[in-house]
Amino acid sequence: MPSLPTPITIADRAKERSTPRRPTGPWYSQRRQEATTAWAFISPAVLIIIGLSVVPVVWSLLLSFQADDLVTPSVWVGLDNYRALAEDPNFGQAVRNTLLYTAMYVPLSIGLGLGLALALNRPVKLVGLYRTLIFVPFVISPTAQGTLFSFILDPEFGAANSVLHSLGVSPQGFLTDPAQALLVLVGITLWSGTGFCVVVYLAALQDVSPSLIEAARLDGAGRVRLLRHITLPTLAPVSVFLVLWQTINALQVFDLVYVTTKGGPLGATTVIVYFIWEQAFKNFSAGYGAAAAYVLALALLVVGVGLRVVRGRERRRLEGATS
Amino acid sequence: MITTAGVSQRTHRQAAPASGPRRGGIRPPFSAWHLLLAPLALIFAIPLIWLLLSSVMSDAEINRFPPALWPSGIDLGGYQYVLNNAGFPRWFANSLIVSVTAVVANLVFGALGGYAFARMRFAGSRVLLVLILATMVIPFQLTMIPTFLVMKRLGLIDTLGALIIPSLVTPFAVFLLRQFFLSLPRELEEAAWIDGCSRLRVLVRVVLPLSRPALSTVAVLTFLATWNDLTWPLIAINHDTQYTLQLGLATFQGRHHTKWAAVMAGNVITVVPVLLAFLGAQKAFIQSITSSGLKG
């Protein structure tokens, strides 16, 4: 039975370095041939990754200083694209929409995920079935989610308004109502994204020490105190990971918006990536789009560095300063 | 019945605080938790049930107000429409070609690269590894415009090549497999090496058979990512013969938003392969996602 793989820990690099290599034998004598083989092994990966990641990152930066329509030769404009972004009300709206979406989605998905995981983490029959049902939407593509909910929430033909009608509630606009559309998008992503948090929390709950729980209970701790002083602290590192992971994903939302609202109505759901896509591939102002992409990347970098710092602190706290 | 071993093994741990006051007997016949958990789980299931039901409804049932909530019979008109009057069979094949190629290529190139970084000494290995690691944090939005320009220059726009090439190998695959190979004991490989096996033979005969958990993680996550992607096909493909299922479904919905039964039939066709893959290998699936999530 394959146990949880524990591959991604940098710690064993230290072990690798400390074991002395054997000075004799074929490992040592054939080093040059070894280097040739190694380069043959890594060249496909290196070519693709450098060619389609590292080079484009630099290229994007250069593009962001140019006016480029993807066809004619581009013109160097310096920081004009960034200046224009700062004054562009559409970009401002995209940033606001994205932040609003993130501020709603991240805490809700994690809170719901934690609640559901705690509810599922008990010896009840059918728990596996419940978990499966809650997780399944996570593997459904945003495109399929978008078309499905466009139908369910269709103001005329949708099942949602049909149900509301039978409850005596007046029909709603949902994705066609500027006041509701972003909320509805949050709801759809909660449907598909909460299961991920549930599954991650359920895995982390396995690490809550049963002997610690037992000891605390013998000392007279009630359920609330057990949760607060033992379970939740154990889940803290995972929660940090989830906050930042969900934030990074939320800031990059695009497919669902493209399928459901195309940024509308009245720009109510234009998010940053939608703005970038629209500028680069619909309005053919690639330089402007690249500048917007750099602004987003910078925001993601800040979040990502936050992840490293907080997790590094957690790890040091847990393991002592070994690595 | 879909249950998972991980959950049922846990039963002994938190039995007491869960069920409140004891009602006598070792296991109560019915837990009150079902009253909470079953409706919650159902909320997550209802949209998918509705997807299946509406895909077999007739247009008349869908278009009346208020629309029917249960089909009166099984009407396959939607499926016939998307199979005969739209490009769904072609798009399905395109998606399959792109995803399967990506999975195989990631396994091959990821294993080769990961093995070289894990076990072989060569100049520049540290620098390259750090560089590859660094690319893991680059968001796709930053690279998509230049990648489009590269593909255009290669003449690959509007071909499946434009979809396949960028997904041939991800830094994630290389790094995950490297870490897994590092965790394997060296002695087995050294024995094979001393017996005269080449590096490639050692990798294929000794290392890979021991690496099934890591390989299945790479396969599962690569399939999910390529099959479900919309952004890149949307940018790289214009002509509908080259659409993937996701792009085809999105476009089809835009053009036929009154033929909901057909749109839902197309949706089912798009979703079923992923659902089957998930239900067939649920345990590996969830482990892949939690392990890469928790530790990546």
XYZ file of C-alpha atoms in Angstrom:
619
model
C 0.000 0.000 0.000
C 1.669 3.242 -1.034
C 2.002 5.482 1.959
C 1.850 9.243 1.651
C 4.960 10.127 -0.313
C 7.228 12.398 1.642
C 9.436 13.567 -1.175
C 9.449 17.329 -0.943
C 11.699 18.037 1.965
C 14.925 19.846 1.357
C 16.369 18.385 4.534
C 17.812 15.228 2.966
C 20.109 17.330 0.823
C 22.250 17.847 3.907
C 22.421 14.093 4.437
C 23.393 13.607 0.817
C 26.246 16.054 1.177
C 27.522 14.608 4.437
C 27.886 11.014 3.202
C 31.347 10.828 1.645
C 31.425 9.586 -1.924
C 33.367 6.456 -2.610
C 36.716 7.371 -4.056
C 36.995 4.160 -6.076
C 34.822 2.147 -8.413
C 32.845 3.031 -11.497
C 30.992 5.917 -9.797
C 34.249 7.841 -9.728
C 36.219 6.823 -12.773
C 33.541 7.439 -15.372
C 32.707 10.951 -14.353
C 33.087 12.541 -17.760
C 30.899 10.047 -19.442
C 28.531 10.552 -16.559
C 28.293 14.270 -17.252
C 27.413 13.591 -20.887
C 24.683 11.171 -19.865
C 23.372 13.609 -17.274
C 23.114 16.386 -19.834
C 21.295 14.063 -22.202
C 18.866 13.251 -19.386
C 18.129 16.825 -18.392
C 18.243 18.551 -21.776
C 14.552 18.101 -22.726
C 13.396 19.462 -19.376
C 15.935 22.287 -19.355
C 15.166 23.305 -22.944
C 11.417 23.470 -22.424
C 11.512 25.039 -18.992
C 14.103 27.679 -19.835
C 12.744 28.302 -23.318
C 9.118 28.633 -22.256
C 9.504 30.055 -18.748
C 12.729 31.926 -18.164
C 12.961 33.507 -21.609
C 9.282 34.597 -21.625
C 9.637 36.200 -18.195
C 12.404 38.458 -19.502
C 10.573 38.954 -22.794
C 7.427 39.979 -20.903
C 9.392 42.557 -18.959
C 10.760 44.027 -22.185
C 7.284 43.938 -23.731
C 5.879 45.864 -20.803
C 8.118 48.795 -21.785
C 6.873 48.692 -25.376
C 3.789 49.411 -27.409
C 3.206 46.124 -29.217
C 0.202 44.907 -31.204
C 1.549 41.335 -31.727
C 1.944 42.067 -35.474
C 3.926 45.186 -36.394
C 7.353 45.981 -34.877
C 7.017 47.405 -31.399
C 7.983 50.853 -30.144
C 9.879 51.509 -26.899
C 7.723 53.624 -24.577
C 9.537 53.263 -21.256
C 7.245 53.307 -18.250
C 4.251 54.674 -20.172
C 2.337 51.380 -19.904
C 2.671 51.349 -16.127
C 1.698 55.017 -15.886
C -1.345 54.355 -18.040
C -2.286 51.375 -15.859
C -2.228 53.523 -12.747
C -4.750 55.883 -14.335
C -6.872 53.295 -16.161
C -10.264 53.087 -14.405
C -10.875 49.661 -15.967
C -7.682 48.296 -14.439
C -8.602 49.878 -11.118
C -11.957 48.149 -11.282
C -10.292 44.843 -12.191
C -7.997 45.138 -9.165
C -10.920 45.980 -6.883
C -13.017 43.089 -8.228
C -10.121 40.645 -7.827
C -9.389 41.748 -4.266
C -13.068 41.623 -3.336
C -13.396 38.148 -4.829
C -10.256 36.974 -2.997
C -11.319 38.544 0.291
C -14.607 36.640 0.138
C -13.443 33.339 -1.318
C -10.327 32.625 0.754
C -11.749 32.900 4.300
C -15.039 31.271 3.326
C -13.455 28.282 1.585
C -11.027 27.690 4.435
C -13.621 28.213 7.174
C -16.112 25.918 5.472
C -13.326 23.444 4.731
C -12.266 23.342 8.370
C -15.840 22.981 9.604
C -16.629 20.178 7.184
C -13.344 18.399 7.900
C -14.001 18.488 11.661
C -17.529 17.195 11.048
C -16.268 14.413 8.782
C -13.424 13.390 11.069
C -15.416 10.921 13.111
C -16.324 7.247 13.099
C -19.584 7.426 11.245
C -20.544 5.129 8.418
C -20.650 6.685 4.946
C -18.050 9.283 5.860
C -16.022 8.202 2.831
C -19.036 8.745 0.596
C -19.666 12.205 2.039
C -16.062 13.151 1.557
C -16.137 11.950 -2.045
C -19.277 13.951 -2.817
C -17.787 17.105 -1.310
C -14.487 16.672 -3.145
C -15.757 15.663 -6.590
C -16.521 19.215 -7.823
C -12.816 20.016 -7.400
C -11.876 17.873 -10.413
C -14.515 19.463 -12.657
C -13.025 22.032 -15.011
C -13.918 25.703 -14.555
C -15.386 25.578 -18.067
C -17.777 22.799 -17.145
C -18.614 24.510 -13.855
C -19.268 27.733 -15.732
C -21.599 26.244 -18.334
C -23.418 24.190 -15.694
C -24.059 27.165 -13.441
C -24.885 29.459 -16.343
C -27.717 27.021 -16.986
C -28.797 26.488 -13.365
C -28.745 30.239 -12.751
C -30.229 31.240 -16.110
C -32.831 33.900 -15.217
C -35.435 32.410 -17.574
C -34.743 28.694 -17.942
C -32.714 28.008 -14.821
C -33.601 25.591 -12.061
C -32.596 28.106 -9.380
C -35.301 30.585 -10.269
C -37.735 27.714 -10.675
C -37.073 26.636 -7.103
C -37.265 30.247 -5.876
C -40.551 30.619 -7.750
C -42.081 27.659 -5.967
C -40.915 29.181 -2.669
C -42.612 32.443 -3.598
C -39.378 34.408 -4.117
C -39.210 36.718 -7.125
C -36.798 35.670 -9.917
C -33.190 36.806 -9.532
C -30.706 37.996 -12.169
C -27.734 36.088 -10.710
C -24.857 36.336 -13.201
C -26.713 38.973 -15.233
C -27.166 41.281 -12.243
C -24.148 43.577 -11.641
C -24.873 43.570 -7.909
C -24.896 39.765 -7.667
C -22.508 38.467 -10.325
C -19.279 38.554 -8.316
C -20.997 36.987 -5.301
C -22.345 34.237 -7.524
C -18.839 33.567 -8.857
C -17.597 33.266 -5.267
C -20.435 30.799 -4.626
C -19.518 28.676 -7.648
C -15.834 28.519 -6.649
C -16.841 27.660 -3.094
C -18.792 24.724 -4.485
C -15.756 23.459 -6.368
C -12.908 24.647 -4.130
C -14.062 23.861 -0.605
C -13.487 20.140 -1.132
C -9.785 20.782 -1.579
C -9.591 22.459 1.851
C -11.629 19.634 3.391
C -9.305 16.972 2.038
C -6.161 18.832 3.100
C -7.560 19.423 6.593
C -8.689 15.793 6.894
C -5.162 14.657 6.065
C -3.736 17.077 8.633
C -6.197 15.916 11.289
C -4.514 12.508 11.154
C -1.490 14.175 12.710
C -3.366 15.274 15.808
C -1.781 13.138 18.480
C -4.355 10.735 20.006
C -2.293 10.410 23.184
C -2.306 14.180 23.619
C -6.085 14.221 23.219
C -6.370 11.376 25.704
C -4.126 13.103 28.242
C -5.992 16.389 27.936
C -9.304 14.619 28.341
C -8.095 12.871 31.492
C -7.167 16.316 32.768
C -10.777 17.299 32.287
C -10.601 19.312 29.059
C -13.927 19.608 27.259
C -14.502 19.406 23.533
C -14.163 23.141 22.940
C -10.872 23.306 24.825
C -9.556 20.220 23.047
C -10.355 21.893 19.740
C -8.849 25.216 20.724
C -5.703 24.070 22.471
C -4.784 20.852 20.667
C -6.520 20.409 17.313
C -6.317 23.958 15.967
C -2.646 24.522 16.894
C -1.780 21.260 15.122
C -3.591 22.540 12.030
C -1.878 25.940 12.057
C 0.848 25.169 9.474
C -1.712 23.668 7.092
C -3.956 26.684 7.563
C -1.115 29.018 6.659
C -0.476 26.967 3.545
C -4.164 26.992 2.601
C -4.544 30.748 3.089
C -1.690 31.496 0.757
C -2.493 28.742 -1.740
C -6.130 29.795 -2.021
C -5.078 33.450 -2.265
C -2.692 32.748 -5.127
C -5.384 30.814 -6.974
C -8.072 33.403 -6.306
C -5.903 36.242 -7.609
C -5.466 34.282 -10.850
C -9.121 33.417 -11.508
C -9.950 33.589 -15.222
C -11.516 30.526 -16.897
C -14.717 30.670 -14.885
C -15.141 34.387 -15.555
C -14.543 33.904 -19.264
C -17.165 31.159 -19.480
C -19.872 32.744 -17.331
C -19.805 36.539 -17.594
C -16.935 37.623 -19.872
C -16.184 40.275 -17.266
C -19.693 41.700 -17.298
C -22.285 42.827 -16.588
C -20.963 46.383 -16.732
C -17.488 45.243 -15.750
C -18.747 43.860 -12.434
C -16.678 40.687 -12.778
C -13.668 41.914 -14.755
C -10.760 40.419 -12.812
C -7.073 41.139 -13.372
C -6.317 38.121 -15.550
C -9.402 38.821 -17.633
C -8.128 42.379 -18.082
C -4.700 41.068 -19.160
C -6.219 38.607 -21.620
C -8.530 41.248 -23.052
C -5.727 43.766 -23.535
C -3.265 41.316 -25.051
C -5.447 39.079 -27.197
C -8.590 41.084 -27.904
C -7.369 44.664 -28.105
C -3.914 43.547 -29.310
C -2.049 45.808 -26.933
C 0.421 43.185 -25.785
C 2.779 45.643 -24.107
C -0.031 47.011 -21.971
C -1.192 43.498 -21.108
C 2.362 42.491 -20.189
C 2.630 45.468 -17.827
C -0.617 44.427 -16.125
C 0.733 40.858 -15.894
C 3.863 42.167 -14.177
C 1.759 44.042 -11.629
C -0.130 40.812 -10.887
C 3.092 38.774 -10.740
C 4.518 41.217 -8.231
C 1.443 40.824 -6.033
C 1.738 37.022 -6.299
C 5.416 37.212 -5.444
C 4.608 39.135 -2.279
C 2.089 36.441 -1.319
C 4.538 33.690 -2.231
C 7.371 35.191 -0.185
C 4.891 35.503 2.665
C 4.279 31.760 2.325
C 7.995 30.945 2.495
C 8.613 33.212 5.474
C 5.676 32.033 7.546
C 6.225 28.358 6.709
C 9.941 28.650 7.354
C 9.174 30.088 10.774
C 6.704 27.274 11.469
C 9.174 24.653 10.395
C 11.964 26.081 12.534
C 9.589 26.276 15.448
C 8.662 22.622 14.993
C 12.004 21.095 14.161
C 14.503 23.387 15.795
C 17.026 25.284 13.693
C 18.482 22.288 11.880
C 18.023 23.145 8.228
C -19.654 1.847 -2.332
C -17.103 4.561 -2.272
C -15.289 4.587 1.013
C -11.655 5.112 1.668
C -9.399 3.153 3.905
C -7.827 6.267 5.388
C -11.075 7.364 6.896
C -12.237 4.054 8.253
C -8.867 3.284 9.826
C -9.217 6.380 11.904
C -12.311 5.162 13.688
C -10.607 4.117 16.892
C -9.140 7.502 17.631
C -11.866 9.948 18.361
C -14.745 7.690 19.067
C -15.672 9.082 22.458
C -15.940 12.847 21.942
C -17.815 12.405 18.686
C -21.006 10.760 19.758
C -21.671 12.603 22.995
C -23.304 10.695 25.827
C -23.087 6.963 25.415
C -26.288 5.218 24.561
C -24.947 1.824 25.519
C -23.423 -0.691 23.166
C -20.126 -0.235 21.356
C -21.412 1.551 18.270
C -24.697 3.409 18.135
C -26.832 2.164 15.241
C -27.445 5.631 13.866
C -25.413 8.761 14.464
C -27.094 12.130 14.634
C -24.216 13.454 12.544
C -25.877 12.007 9.459
C -28.602 14.611 9.821
C -25.967 17.289 9.311
C -23.543 15.548 6.985
C -25.963 14.016 4.507
C -27.678 17.301 3.521
C -24.295 19.042 3.318
C -22.893 16.369 1.038
C -26.069 16.507 -1.013
C -25.633 20.245 -1.616
C -22.324 19.462 -3.286
C -23.848 16.638 -5.315
C -27.022 18.342 -6.524
C -25.475 20.466 -9.322
C -23.866 17.346 -10.803
C -27.072 15.339 -10.505
C -28.860 18.210 -12.219
C -26.221 18.189 -14.959
C -26.963 14.534 -15.706
C -30.736 14.957 -15.513
C -30.920 18.009 -17.731
C -28.693 16.422 -20.364
C -31.435 13.853 -21.022
C -34.348 16.295 -20.959
C -36.207 17.400 -24.050
C -36.012 21.021 -25.182
C -39.701 21.422 -24.380
C -39.167 20.385 -20.767
C -36.315 22.815 -20.329
C -37.922 25.743 -22.109
C -41.230 25.882 -20.282
C -41.655 28.037 -17.197
C -41.153 27.040 -14.549
C -38.775 24.452 -16.048
C -39.179 20.809 -15.161
C -37.003 19.576 -12.306
C -37.182 15.926 -13.299
C -37.092 14.502 -16.833
C -40.246 12.698 -17.899
C -38.194 10.245 -19.912
C -34.724 9.837 -21.333
C -34.369 12.087 -24.361
C -31.007 11.690 -26.090
C -31.628 14.587 -28.474
C -28.959 16.689 -26.781
C -26.325 13.985 -27.182
C -27.322 13.345 -30.806
C -27.037 17.052 -31.505
C -23.552 17.502 -30.046
C -22.241 14.311 -31.624
C -23.631 14.997 -35.100
C -23.968 18.775 -35.444
C -21.004 20.012 -33.419
C -17.340 19.111 -33.234
C -17.482 17.260 -29.919
C -16.028 13.950 -31.209
C -13.156 15.818 -32.813
C -12.606 17.984 -29.717
C -12.657 14.909 -27.512
C -9.931 13.346 -29.637
C -7.891 16.582 -29.548
C -8.146 16.787 -25.758
C -7.162 13.155 -25.446
C -4.144 13.593 -27.733
C -2.934 16.668 -25.850
C -3.497 15.256 -22.358
C -2.083 11.793 -22.991
C 0.985 13.233 -24.718
C 1.500 15.625 -21.813
C 1.210 12.823 -19.247
C 3.617 10.500 -21.057
C 6.101 13.290 -21.786
C 6.046 14.545 -18.195
C 6.688 11.036 -16.909
C 9.570 10.449 -19.323
C 11.272 13.848 -19.183
C 10.452 14.336 -15.505
C 11.992 10.956 -14.624
C 15.101 11.528 -16.752
C 15.656 15.044 -15.431
C 14.726 14.172 -11.877
C 17.092 11.186 -11.873
C 20.006 13.194 -13.219
C 19.449 15.871 -10.571
C 19.048 13.293 -7.815
C 21.918 10.932 -8.535
C 24.364 12.224 -11.118
C 27.195 14.706 -10.750
C 27.762 17.232 -13.467
C 28.880 20.824 -13.718
C 26.055 23.308 -13.345
C 23.595 20.898 -11.763
C 22.977 23.076 -8.693
C 22.440 26.247 -10.704
C 20.074 24.533 -13.122
C 18.107 22.918 -10.333
C 17.654 26.229 -8.552
C 16.628 27.843 -11.839
C 14.036 25.131 -12.502
C 12.753 25.447 -8.951
C 12.454 29.195 -9.349
C 10.296 28.783 -12.466
C 7.711 26.918 -10.360
C 6.535 30.217 -8.902
C 6.189 32.017 -12.241
C 2.490 32.631 -12.886
C 1.244 31.612 -16.315
C -0.059 35.111 -17.048
C 3.510 36.352 -17.109
C 4.624 33.907 -19.774
C 1.521 33.545 -21.914
C 2.083 36.532 -24.207
C 5.693 35.651 -25.134
C 4.770 31.954 -25.368
C 2.117 32.957 -27.884
C 4.753 34.916 -29.840
C 7.135 31.928 -29.757
C 4.424 29.581 -31.019
C 3.478 32.055 -33.711
C 7.058 32.257 -34.898
C 7.252 28.462 -34.961
C 4.102 28.457 -37.092
C 2.279 26.354 -34.501
C -0.653 28.632 -33.687
C -3.880 26.815 -34.515
C -2.259 23.410 -34.216
C -2.242 20.898 -31.378
C 1.533 21.376 -31.307
C 1.021 24.764 -29.692
C -0.912 23.052 -26.915
C 1.451 20.106 -26.513
C 4.871 21.754 -26.510
C 4.433 24.014 -23.457
C 3.046 21.114 -21.421
C 5.710 18.531 -22.339
C 7.493 18.859 -19.022
C 6.801 20.951 -15.943
C 9.310 21.937 -13.258
C 6.896 20.307 -10.817
C 7.375 16.878 -12.444
C 11.170 17.163 -12.435
C 11.331 18.360 -8.850
C 8.780 15.954 -7.387
C 10.484 12.945 -9.001
C 13.944 14.152 -7.944
C 12.803 14.381 -4.343
C 11.265 10.933 -4.517
C 14.386 9.374 -6.073
C 16.502 10.945 -3.310
C 14.377 9.125 -0.748
C 15.147 5.712 -2.276
C 18.083 3.697 -0.924
C 21.180 4.007 -3.083
C 22.385 0.436 -2.542
C 20.035 -1.195 -5.044
C 21.153 1.121 -7.801
C 24.828 0.673 -6.979
C 24.478 -3.091 -7.181
C 22.903 -2.842 -10.635
C 25.507 -0.304 -11.695
C 28.377 -2.546 -10.635
C 26.777 -5.398 -12.552
C 27.332 -3.271 -15.638
C 23.944 -1.683 -16.187
C 23.902 1.714 -17.845
C 22.354 4.674 -16.046
C 19.265 4.473 -18.241
C 18.874 0.776 -17.480
C 19.245 1.390 -13.753
C 16.600 4.088 -13.957
C 14.145 1.987 -15.956
C 14.726 -1.385 -14.285
C 15.459 -0.454 -10.673
C 14.329 3.060 -9.845
C 11.062 3.496 -11.731
C 9.415 0.289 -10.461
C 9.987 1.610 -6.932
C 8.574 5.034 -7.783
C 4.965 4.286 -8.576
C 3.446 6.665 -5.983
C 5.425 9.618 -7.298
C 4.841 8.671 -10.942
C 1.102 8.356 -10.394
C 1.053 11.748 -8.671
C 2.720 13.331 -11.693
C 0.394 11.509 -14.086
C -2.777 12.441 -12.211
C -1.950 16.103 -11.742
C -0.681 16.523 -15.311
C -3.817 14.942 -16.746
C -6.067 17.101 -14.602
C -4.201 20.290 -15.508
C -4.074 19.713 -19.275
C -7.549 18.228 -19.676
C -9.198 21.049 -17.705
C -7.225 23.983 -19.077
C -9.085 26.669 -20.973
C -6.788 29.711 -20.907
C -3.995 28.491 -23.157
C -6.196 26.775 -25.800
C -8.257 29.969 -25.906
C -5.133 31.934 -26.769
C -3.401 29.483 -29.082
C -6.335 28.073 -31.061
C -8.754 29.909 -33.341
C -9.960 27.276 -35.753
C -12.635 24.968 -34.415
C -11.116 21.779 -35.819
C -8.236 22.255 -33.359
C -10.379 23.016 -30.296
C -9.997 21.045 -27.114
C -13.148 19.971 -25.269
C -12.980 22.882 -22.826
C -12.628 25.455 -25.580
C -15.260 23.690 -27.659
C -17.714 23.579 -24.765
C -17.170 27.255 -23.901
C -17.674 28.307 -27.521
C -20.624 25.975 -28.063
C -22.366 27.396 -25.012
C -21.826 30.938 -26.270
C -23.457 30.100 -29.583
C -26.270 27.803 -28.420
C -27.368 29.254 -25.130
C -30.958 28.307 -25.782
C -30.189 24.660 -26.556
C -29.459 23.879 -22.932
C -29.979 20.110 -23.207
C -27.291 19.972 -25.893
C -24.953 22.204 -23.867
C -25.407 19.941 -20.846
C -24.816 16.839 -22.987
C -21.560 18.398 -24.188
C -20.748 19.233 -20.591
C -21.261 15.612 -19.529
C -18.938 14.466 -22.308
C -16.314 16.949 -21.061
C -16.621 15.952 -17.417
C -16.998 12.169 -17.610
C -13.348 11.257 -18.374
C -12.095 13.220 -15.374
C -14.842 11.826 -13.157
C -14.071 8.255 -14.225
C -10.364 8.809 -13.648
C -11.126 10.258 -10.240
C -13.560 7.569 -9.096
C -11.309 4.821 -10.448
C -8.211 6.019 -8.621
C -9.715 8.083 -5.855
C -7.171 7.211 -3.227
C -4.174 8.002 -5.393
C -5.935 11.139 -6.533
C -6.552 12.526 -3.072
C -3.091 11.533 -1.927
C -1.561 13.308 -4.898
C -3.403 16.470 -4.137
C -2.848 16.480 -0.408
C 0.794 15.447 -0.604
C 1.705 17.954 -3.282
C -0.402 20.515 -1.494
C 0.858 19.890 2.004
C 4.491 19.707 1.137
C 4.922 21.535 -2.137
